[in-house]
Structure formats: C-alpha cells, structure tokens
Amino acid sequence: MPMQFLNSIYKIRRINDASSHQFLLDLEELKHVLTSLPTLQASSNESATAPSKPNETYQLFVNKNIQKVESRLKVLGYPLDQIKEAYQTLVTEEVGASEDDLKCILTIRGVQTNEFKKYMTNFINSL
C-alpha cells in the first residue's frame, strides 16, 4: 500500500514544497490507519475484551514500508540545489535507492530531462 501511494505521487507532473509537506502528513495518517487495522479487527471480533496491541512483526513491516515512502517525500521538500545530497542521505540502499528513483523525484520537482546530468553526476559512485 505505501509503495502504491508513492507510485501515485510519481504520476503527478509537479509538486511544490507545500504539497510535499501535505503528502508527509497524509502518509502519517495512512501509517496510523495501517497500524491500527489489526486492533480494529480484533475489537470487532471480541466485543467484550479490550483491543489488543498489533503484532510486532506487522508493525515492523508497516514501519519499514512507510519509511521507504517517507524518505522520498522528505527529499521532495528540499531545494533543488540540495536535492542530490538529501537523497543520498535520506534514501539509503536499504530502502531501495536508485538512479531511476532520483530521476522520478527530479521530474516531479520540475527539472527538465536535459538538466538531469547536473544532478546525477557521481550519483552512481556515491551509492
């Protein structure tokens, strides 16, 4: 679900700073809903007992996937002159950093394809 959220954002032509912050808020709400789903199901099945805490494995799964999206959305909020460094810092190999991913982020921020080289120099070597 979180990666579908990110893919939907990548389909948008341009995003400004305010939009990226709103997406972060929306993602936080999505995280809250996803982590509370097992609790909601348990409370509807066991009406007499108090809702239980979600499984730790499930919480780790949700947090890991949300982190992948969150790091990319944070990069969108940086000024263009700092976006490459922000991407390298926030989006690590653990969360799937790639050259194509950075290109998607640059496209959303309004960078023209012929200007990618300016942002992509030494990117592959730095991963």
Coordinates of C-alpha atoms in Angstrom, one line a residue, residues 98-105 120 123:
S98 CA 18.3 4.0 -7.3
E99 CA 19.1 6.4 -10.2
D100 CA 15.6 5.9 -11.7
D101 CA 14.1 6.9 -8.4
L102 CA 16.1 10.1 -8.2
K103 CA 15.1 10.9 -11.8
C104 CA 11.4 10.5 -10.8
I105 CA 11.9 12.9 -7.9
M120 CA 23.1 12.9 -11.5
F123 CA 25.4 9.6 -8.2

